[in-house]
Amino acid sequence: MVKAYKTIENKLNIVDNKDSHNWINIINPSKEELVKISEETGALLEFLEAPLDSEERPRIDIEDDQVLFIINVPIEEEEGESLIIYNTIPLGIIIVNDHFITVCLEETNCLQDFITRSVKTLSTLKKTRFALQIFYKTATYYLKFLKFIDRKTGELERSLHGSMQNEQLIKLLGLEKSLLYFTTSLKANEIVMKKIFRTNVLPMYEEDEDLLEDVLTETRQAIEMSEINSNILTGLMDAFASIISNNLNNVMKILAGVTIILAIPTMVFSFFGMNLPMPFDSNPLMTLLIFIMSIMIAASVWYLMRKKNML
């Protein structure tokens, strides 16, 4: 999918790909679409194709008066009915001639906010500012998803105290995997931001420099939050694996105790049921006496096991 936008009178309008000072948003394109965009804008085809590799690392590339930025942006993924994890995918930003091009494998919240006019100060004429706004929006979404992971971890922690199932542990594993993706991607994004800050890869005014500092601050905060949550989650998983095992052991202990208690009446009746002469076997109340004796022995065993904390 290829769509071109341009701000006219502070409003984002759909325009033709060949218009100057436009934003061309490319989502999971075909080879033919990429070739056409390359011919219309002058963007290098390898620049357009690079962000479509899901394993592409964040970087900056400059060639023939055009610059390519690749960063990792967070996305939501569903695994199963109730398991939501987060992943990251590459987002490419290409500034070439009078065109601002974004390339991604799928639609992301970061870019959708610009399309839905959630970002009020968007101007496709200010390409440096637009790129920095995308970087800043990406960092804020990392923080937003990290806060959700933190809340979800707390919910799972409360549900695990009496659990003997692996479902919550599997959900924790999914969250831990999300944090691993986030930490790796955020550190790679930070390297890109620092390179922009150190070099003159983008012409910047004072306001742009302030915005870049904000981007770096948000990115560092997200890295710290991700690492802290990851450490907490690792400790929780170890602790809750032990809790689940302990809960299961308690159940097995109770079952073993119940089995022993239920075996006592069986043993007593089996003893008196043997085809051998027994005292008082002619007494008509013998069966009732045997039953009462069995119950008393079982109750005594139950009391002793409870006293020894074996039940």
JSON list of C-alpha atoms in Angstrom, two decimals, residues 20-180:
[
{"chain": "A", "resi": 20, "resn": "SER", "atom": "CA", "xyz": [6.91, 18.10, -3.86]},
{"chain": "A", "resi": 21, "resn": "HIS", "atom": "CA", "xyz": [7.26, 18.36, -0.07]},
{"chain": "A", "resi": 22, "resn": "ASN", "atom": "CA", "xyz": [5.00, 15.35, 0.45]},
{"chain": "A", "resi": 23, "resn": "TRP", "atom": "CA", "xyz": [5.06, 12.37, 2.77]},
{"chain": "A", "resi": 24, "resn": "ILE", "atom": "CA", "xyz": [4.89, 9.01, 1.02]},
{"chain": "A", "resi": 25, "resn": "ASN", "atom": "CA", "xyz": [3.84, 6.24, 3.41]},
{"chain": "A", "resi": 26, "resn": "ILE", "atom": "CA", "xyz": [4.63, 2.75, 2.10]},
{"chain": "A", "resi": 27, "resn": "ILE", "atom": "CA", "xyz": [3.23, -0.32, 3.88]},
{"chain": "A", "resi": 28, "resn": "ASN", "atom": "CA", "xyz": [4.25, -3.85, 2.81]},
{"chain": "A", "resi": 29, "resn": "PRO", "atom": "CA", "xyz": [4.62, -2.90, -0.87]},
{"chain": "A", "resi": 30, "resn": "SER", "atom": "CA", "xyz": [5.10, -5.05, -3.93]},
{"chain": "A", "resi": 31, "resn": "LYS", "atom": "CA", "xyz": [8.31, -4.97, -5.97]},
{"chain": "A", "resi": 32, "resn": "GLU", "atom": "CA", "xyz": [6.52, -3.05, -8.72]},
{"chain": "A", "resi": 33, "resn": "GLU", "atom": "CA", "xyz": [5.36, -0.36, -6.28]},
{"chain": "A", "resi": 34, "resn": "LEU", "atom": "CA", "xyz": [8.90, 0.11, -4.97]},
{"chain": "A", "resi": 35, "resn": "VAL", "atom": "CA", "xyz": [10.31, 0.45, -8.49]},
{"chain": "A", "resi": 36, "resn": "LYS", "atom": "CA", "xyz": [7.64, 3.03, -9.35]},
{"chain": "A", "resi": 37, "resn": "ILE", "atom": "CA", "xyz": [8.33, 5.07, -6.20]},
{"chain": "A", "resi": 38, "resn": "SER", "atom": "CA", "xyz": [12.05, 4.92, -6.91]},
{"chain": "A", "resi": 39, "resn": "GLU", "atom": "CA", "xyz": [11.50, 6.27, -10.44]},
{"chain": "A", "resi": 40, "resn": "GLU", "atom": "CA", "xyz": [9.11, 9.01, -9.30]},
{"chain": "A", "resi": 41, "resn": "THR", "atom": "CA", "xyz": [11.13, 10.29, -6.34]},
{"chain": "A", "resi": 42, "resn": "GLY", "atom": "CA", "xyz": [14.72, 9.33, -7.13]},
{"chain": "A", "resi": 43, "resn": "ALA", "atom": "CA", "xyz": [15.01, 7.27, -3.93]},
{"chain": "A", "resi": 44, "resn": "LEU", "atom": "CA", "xyz": [17.49, 4.40, -4.15]},
{"chain": "A", "resi": 45, "resn": "LEU", "atom": "CA", "xyz": [15.74, 1.06, -4.53]},
{"chain": "A", "resi": 46, "resn": "GLU", "atom": "CA", "xyz": [18.01, -0.56, -1.92]},
{"chain": "A", "resi": 47, "resn": "PHE", "atom": "CA", "xyz": [16.99, 2.16, 0.55]},
{"chain": "A", "resi": 48, "resn": "LEU", "atom": "CA", "xyz": [13.33, 1.39, -0.09]},
{"chain": "A", "resi": 49, "resn": "GLU", "atom": "CA", "xyz": [13.85, -2.37, 0.30]},
{"chain": "A", "resi": 50, "resn": "ALA", "atom": "CA", "xyz": [16.05, -2.30, 3.42]},
{"chain": "A", "resi": 51, "resn": "PRO", "atom": "CA", "xyz": [13.29, -1.66, 6.03]},
{"chain": "A", "resi": 52, "resn": "LEU", "atom": "CA", "xyz": [11.23, -4.55, 4.62]},
{"chain": "A", "resi": 53, "resn": "ASP", "atom": "CA", "xyz": [13.74, -7.02, 6.09]},
{"chain": "A", "resi": 54, "resn": "SER", "atom": "CA", "xyz": [12.34, -7.89, 9.52]},
{"chain": "A", "resi": 55, "resn": "GLU", "atom": "CA", "xyz": [15.89, -8.54, 10.78]},
{"chain": "A", "resi": 56, "resn": "GLU", "atom": "CA", "xyz": [17.30, -5.19, 9.63]},
{"chain": "A", "resi": 57, "resn": "ARG", "atom": "CA", "xyz": [19.16, -3.35, 12.40]},
{"chain": "A", "resi": 58, "resn": "PRO", "atom": "CA", "xyz": [18.66, 0.37, 13.21]},
{"chain": "A", "resi": 59, "resn": "ARG", "atom": "CA", "xyz": [21.21, 2.47, 11.33]},
{"chain": "A", "resi": 60, "resn": "ILE", "atom": "CA", "xyz": [21.85, 5.61, 9.29]},
{"chain": "A", "resi": 61, "resn": "ASP", "atom": "CA", "xyz": [22.95, 5.45, 5.65]},
{"chain": "A", "resi": 62, "resn": "ILE", "atom": "CA", "xyz": [23.79, 8.41, 3.42]},
{"chain": "A", "resi": 63, "resn": "GLU", "atom": "CA", "xyz": [24.27, 8.15, -0.30]},
{"chain": "A", "resi": 64, "resn": "ASP", "atom": "CA", "xyz": [23.76, 10.47, -3.31]},
{"chain": "A", "resi": 65, "resn": "ASP", "atom": "CA", "xyz": [22.33, 13.34, -1.25]},
{"chain": "A", "resi": 66, "resn": "GLN", "atom": "CA", "xyz": [19.67, 11.15, 0.33]},
{"chain": "A", "resi": 67, "resn": "VAL", "atom": "CA", "xyz": [19.60, 9.78, 3.84]},
{"chain": "A", "resi": 68, "resn": "LEU", "atom": "CA", "xyz": [18.06, 6.60, 5.23]},
{"chain": "A", "resi": 69, "resn": "PHE", "atom": "CA", "xyz": [17.14, 6.16, 8.89]},
{"chain": "A", "resi": 70, "resn": "ILE", "atom": "CA", "xyz": [16.07, 2.76, 10.17]},
{"chain": "A", "resi": 71, "resn": "ILE", "atom": "CA", "xyz": [14.68, 2.43, 13.69]},
{"chain": "A", "resi": 72, "resn": "ASN", "atom": "CA", "xyz": [12.72, -0.30, 15.45]},
{"chain": "A", "resi": 73, "resn": "VAL", "atom": "CA", "xyz": [9.13, 0.52, 16.39]},
{"chain": "A", "resi": 74, "resn": "PRO", "atom": "CA", "xyz": [6.94, -1.45, 18.85]},
{"chain": "A", "resi": 75, "resn": "ILE", "atom": "CA", "xyz": [3.90, -3.43, 17.71]},
{"chain": "A", "resi": 76, "resn": "GLU", "atom": "CA", "xyz": [1.29, -5.60, 19.42]},
{"chain": "A", "resi": 77, "resn": "GLU", "atom": "CA", "xyz": [1.04, -9.29, 18.60]},
{"chain": "A", "resi": 78, "resn": "GLU", "atom": "CA", "xyz": [-1.49, -11.90, 19.75]},
{"chain": "A", "resi": 79, "resn": "GLU", "atom": "CA", "xyz": [-0.47, -15.48, 20.48]},
{"chain": "A", "resi": 80, "resn": "GLY", "atom": "CA", "xyz": [-3.43, -17.62, 21.40]},
{"chain": "A", "resi": 81, "resn": "GLU", "atom": "CA", "xyz": [-6.71, -16.35, 22.78]},
{"chain": "A", "resi": 82, "resn": "SER", "atom": "CA", "xyz": [-5.54, -14.34, 25.78]},
{"chain": "A", "resi": 83, "resn": "LEU", "atom": "CA", "xyz": [-1.77, -13.90, 25.33]},
{"chain": "A", "resi": 84, "resn": "ILE", "atom": "CA", "xyz": [-0.67, -10.51, 23.98]},
{"chain": "A", "resi": 85, "resn": "ILE", "atom": "CA", "xyz": [3.02, -9.92, 23.50]},
{"chain": "A", "resi": 86, "resn": "TYR", "atom": "CA", "xyz": [4.94, -7.05, 21.97]},
{"chain": "A", "resi": 87, "resn": "ASN", "atom": "CA", "xyz": [7.52, -7.20, 19.22]},
{"chain": "A", "resi": 88, "resn": "THR", "atom": "CA", "xyz": [9.46, -4.68, 17.17]},
{"chain": "A", "resi": 89, "resn": "ILE", "atom": "CA", "xyz": [9.79, -4.20, 13.41]},
{"chain": "A", "resi": 90, "resn": "PRO", "atom": "CA", "xyz": [12.01, -1.91, 11.32]},
{"chain": "A", "resi": 91, "resn": "LEU", "atom": "CA", "xyz": [10.69, 1.45, 10.16]},
{"chain": "A", "resi": 92, "resn": "GLY", "atom": "CA", "xyz": [12.60, 3.21, 7.40]},
{"chain": "A", "resi": 93, "resn": "ILE", "atom": "CA", "xyz": [12.64, 6.97, 6.88]},
{"chain": "A", "resi": 94, "resn": "ILE", "atom": "CA", "xyz": [14.11, 8.24, 3.61]},
{"chain": "A", "resi": 95, "resn": "ILE", "atom": "CA", "xyz": [14.67, 11.92, 2.91]},
{"chain": "A", "resi": 96, "resn": "VAL", "atom": "CA", "xyz": [15.33, 12.50, -0.77]},
{"chain": "A", "resi": 97, "resn": "ASN", "atom": "CA", "xyz": [14.95, 15.71, -2.79]},
{"chain": "A", "resi": 98, "resn": "ASP", "atom": "CA", "xyz": [11.58, 17.18, -1.75]},
{"chain": "A", "resi": 99, "resn": "HIS", "atom": "CA", "xyz": [10.12, 13.87, -0.57]},
{"chain": "A", "resi": 100, "resn": "PHE", "atom": "CA", "xyz": [9.78, 12.34, 2.87]},
{"chain": "A", "resi": 101, "resn": "ILE", "atom": "CA", "xyz": [9.27, 8.57, 2.61]},
{"chain": "A", "resi": 102, "resn": "THR", "atom": "CA", "xyz": [8.42, 6.04, 5.33]},
{"chain": "A", "resi": 103, "resn": "VAL", "atom": "CA", "xyz": [8.61, 2.30, 4.68]},
{"chain": "A", "resi": 104, "resn": "CYS", "atom": "CA", "xyz": [7.36, -0.46, 6.99]},
{"chain": "A", "resi": 105, "resn": "LEU", "atom": "CA", "xyz": [6.14, -4.04, 6.84]},
{"chain": "A", "resi": 106, "resn": "GLU", "atom": "CA", "xyz": [2.82, -3.20, 8.52]},
{"chain": "A", "resi": 107, "resn": "GLU", "atom": "CA", "xyz": [0.83, -0.30, 9.88]},
{"chain": "A", "resi": 108, "resn": "THR", "atom": "CA", "xyz": [2.07, 0.98, 13.22]},
{"chain": "A", "resi": 109, "resn": "ASN", "atom": "CA", "xyz": [0.53, 3.15, 15.92]},
{"chain": "A", "resi": 110, "resn": "CYS", "atom": "CA", "xyz": [3.41, 5.59, 15.61]},
{"chain": "A", "resi": 111, "resn": "LEU", "atom": "CA", "xyz": [2.57, 6.57, 12.03]},
{"chain": "A", "resi": 112, "resn": "GLN", "atom": "CA", "xyz": [-1.20, 6.20, 12.43]},
{"chain": "A", "resi": 113, "resn": "ASP", "atom": "CA", "xyz": [-1.15, 9.01, 14.99]},
{"chain": "A", "resi": 114, "resn": "PHE", "atom": "CA", "xyz": [0.15, 11.36, 12.29]},
{"chain": "A", "resi": 115, "resn": "ILE", "atom": "CA", "xyz": [-2.40, 10.17, 9.74]},
{"chain": "A", "resi": 116, "resn": "THR", "atom": "CA", "xyz": [-5.28, 10.58, 12.19]},
{"chain": "A", "resi": 117, "resn": "ARG", "atom": "CA", "xyz": [-4.02, 14.08, 13.03]},
{"chain": "A", "resi": 118, "resn": "SER", "atom": "CA", "xyz": [-3.21, 13.24, 16.65]},
{"chain": "A", "resi": 119, "resn": "VAL", "atom": "CA", "xyz": [0.01, 15.23, 16.18]},
{"chain": "A", "resi": 120, "resn": "LYS", "atom": "CA", "xyz": [-1.13, 18.82, 15.73]},
{"chain": "A", "resi": 121, "resn": "THR", "atom": "CA", "xyz": [2.21, 20.38, 14.72]},
{"chain": "A", "resi": 122, "resn": "LEU", "atom": "CA", "xyz": [2.87, 18.10, 11.72]},
{"chain": "A", "resi": 123, "resn": "SER", "atom": "CA", "xyz": [4.29, 19.79, 8.62]},
{"chain": "A", "resi": 124, "resn": "THR", "atom": "CA", "xyz": [5.60, 17.82, 5.65]},
{"chain": "A", "resi": 125, "resn": "LEU", "atom": "CA", "xyz": [7.63, 20.89, 4.69]},
{"chain": "A", "resi": 126, "resn": "LYS", "atom": "CA", "xyz": [9.82, 20.54, 7.80]},
{"chain": "A", "resi": 127, "resn": "LYS", "atom": "CA", "xyz": [11.42, 17.18, 7.12]},
{"chain": "A", "resi": 128, "resn": "THR", "atom": "CA", "xyz": [13.92, 17.26, 10.00]},
{"chain": "A", "resi": 129, "resn": "ARG", "atom": "CA", "xyz": [11.17, 18.14, 12.47]},
{"chain": "A", "resi": 130, "resn": "PHE", "atom": "CA", "xyz": [8.90, 15.44, 11.01]},
{"chain": "A", "resi": 131, "resn": "ALA", "atom": "CA", "xyz": [11.62, 12.76, 11.39]},
{"chain": "A", "resi": 132, "resn": "LEU", "atom": "CA", "xyz": [12.29, 13.82, 14.99]},
{"chain": "A", "resi": 133, "resn": "GLN", "atom": "CA", "xyz": [8.56, 13.77, 15.74]},
{"chain": "A", "resi": 134, "resn": "ILE", "atom": "CA", "xyz": [8.39, 10.16, 14.52]},
{"chain": "A", "resi": 135, "resn": "PHE", "atom": "CA", "xyz": [11.37, 9.28, 16.72]},
{"chain": "A", "resi": 136, "resn": "TYR", "atom": "CA", "xyz": [9.69, 10.94, 19.70]},
{"chain": "A", "resi": 137, "resn": "LYS", "atom": "CA", "xyz": [6.35, 9.25, 19.05]},
{"chain": "A", "resi": 138, "resn": "THR", "atom": "CA", "xyz": [8.14, 5.88, 18.82]},
{"chain": "A", "resi": 139, "resn": "ALA", "atom": "CA", "xyz": [9.80, 6.42, 22.21]},
{"chain": "A", "resi": 140, "resn": "THR", "atom": "CA", "xyz": [6.46, 7.37, 23.81]},
{"chain": "A", "resi": 141, "resn": "TYR", "atom": "CA", "xyz": [4.85, 4.19, 22.50]},
{"chain": "A", "resi": 142, "resn": "TYR", "atom": "CA", "xyz": [7.67, 2.13, 23.99]},
{"chain": "A", "resi": 143, "resn": "LEU", "atom": "CA", "xyz": [6.94, 3.77, 27.35]},
{"chain": "A", "resi": 144, "resn": "LYS", "atom": "CA", "xyz": [3.20, 3.23, 26.94]},
{"chain": "A", "resi": 145, "resn": "PHE", "atom": "CA", "xyz": [3.61, -0.49, 26.21]},
{"chain": "A", "resi": 146, "resn": "LEU", "atom": "CA", "xyz": [6.14, -0.86, 29.04]},
{"chain": "A", "resi": 147, "resn": "LYS", "atom": "CA", "xyz": [3.59, 0.56, 31.49]},
{"chain": "A", "resi": 148, "resn": "PHE", "atom": "CA", "xyz": [1.04, -1.96, 30.22]},
{"chain": "A", "resi": 149, "resn": "ILE", "atom": "CA", "xyz": [3.55, -4.79, 30.72]},
{"chain": "A", "resi": 150, "resn": "ASP", "atom": "CA", "xyz": [4.15, -3.54, 34.26]},
{"chain": "A", "resi": 151, "resn": "ARG", "atom": "CA", "xyz": [0.40, -3.59, 35.03]},
{"chain": "A", "resi": 152, "resn": "LYS", "atom": "CA", "xyz": [-0.02, -7.02, 33.44]},
{"chain": "A", "resi": 153, "resn": "THR", "atom": "CA", "xyz": [2.87, -8.36, 35.52]},
{"chain": "A", "resi": 154, "resn": "GLY", "atom": "CA", "xyz": [1.13, -7.17, 38.69]},
{"chain": "A", "resi": 155, "resn": "GLU", "atom": "CA", "xyz": [-2.13, -8.88, 37.66]},
{"chain": "A", "resi": 156, "resn": "LEU", "atom": "CA", "xyz": [-0.34, -12.16, 36.97]},
{"chain": "A", "resi": 157, "resn": "GLU", "atom": "CA", "xyz": [1.55, -11.89, 40.26]},
{"chain": "A", "resi": 158, "resn": "ARG", "atom": "CA", "xyz": [-1.71, -11.70, 42.20]},
{"chain": "A", "resi": 159, "resn": "SER", "atom": "CA", "xyz": [-3.24, -14.64, 40.30]},
{"chain": "A", "resi": 160, "resn": "LEU", "atom": "CA", "xyz": [-0.21, -16.88, 40.76]},
{"chain": "A", "resi": 161, "resn": "HIS", "atom": "CA", "xyz": [-0.22, -17.12, 44.55]},
{"chain": "A", "resi": 162, "resn": "GLY", "atom": "CA", "xyz": [-2.65, -20.02, 44.65]},
{"chain": "A", "resi": 163, "resn": "SER", "atom": "CA", "xyz": [-2.10, -21.34, 41.15]},
{"chain": "A", "resi": 164, "resn": "MET", "atom": "CA", "xyz": [-0.98, -24.83, 40.19]},
{"chain": "A", "resi": 165, "resn": "GLN", "atom": "CA", "xyz": [-1.24, -24.27, 36.43]},
{"chain": "A", "resi": 166, "resn": "ASN", "atom": "CA", "xyz": [1.34, -23.13, 33.92]},
{"chain": "A", "resi": 167, "resn": "GLU", "atom": "CA", "xyz": [-0.91, -20.64, 32.08]},
{"chain": "A", "resi": 168, "resn": "GLN", "atom": "CA", "xyz": [0.17, -17.61, 34.10]},
{"chain": "A", "resi": 169, "resn": "LEU", "atom": "CA", "xyz": [3.81, -18.66, 33.89]},
{"chain": "A", "resi": 170, "resn": "ILE", "atom": "CA", "xyz": [3.53, -18.88, 30.10]},
{"chain": "A", "resi": 171, "resn": "LYS", "atom": "CA", "xyz": [2.05, -15.37, 30.03]},
{"chain": "A", "resi": 172, "resn": "LEU", "atom": "CA", "xyz": [4.96, -14.13, 32.12]},
{"chain": "A", "resi": 173, "resn": "LEU", "atom": "CA", "xyz": [7.32, -15.76, 29.64]},
{"chain": "A", "resi": 174, "resn": "GLY", "atom": "CA", "xyz": [5.59, -13.86, 26.82]},
{"chain": "A", "resi": 175, "resn": "LEU", "atom": "CA", "xyz": [6.03, -10.58, 28.68]},
{"chain": "A", "resi": 176, "resn": "GLU", "atom": "CA", "xyz": [9.69, -11.37, 29.36]},
{"chain": "A", "resi": 177, "resn": "LYS", "atom": "CA", "xyz": [10.20, -12.01, 25.66]},
{"chain": "A", "resi": 178, "resn": "SER", "atom": "CA", "xyz": [8.57, -8.65, 24.88]},
{"chain": "A", "resi": 179, "resn": "LEU", "atom": "CA", "xyz": [10.93, -6.89, 27.29]},
{"chain": "A", "resi": 180, "resn": "LEU", "atom": "CA", "xyz": [13.92, -8.57, 25.65]}
]
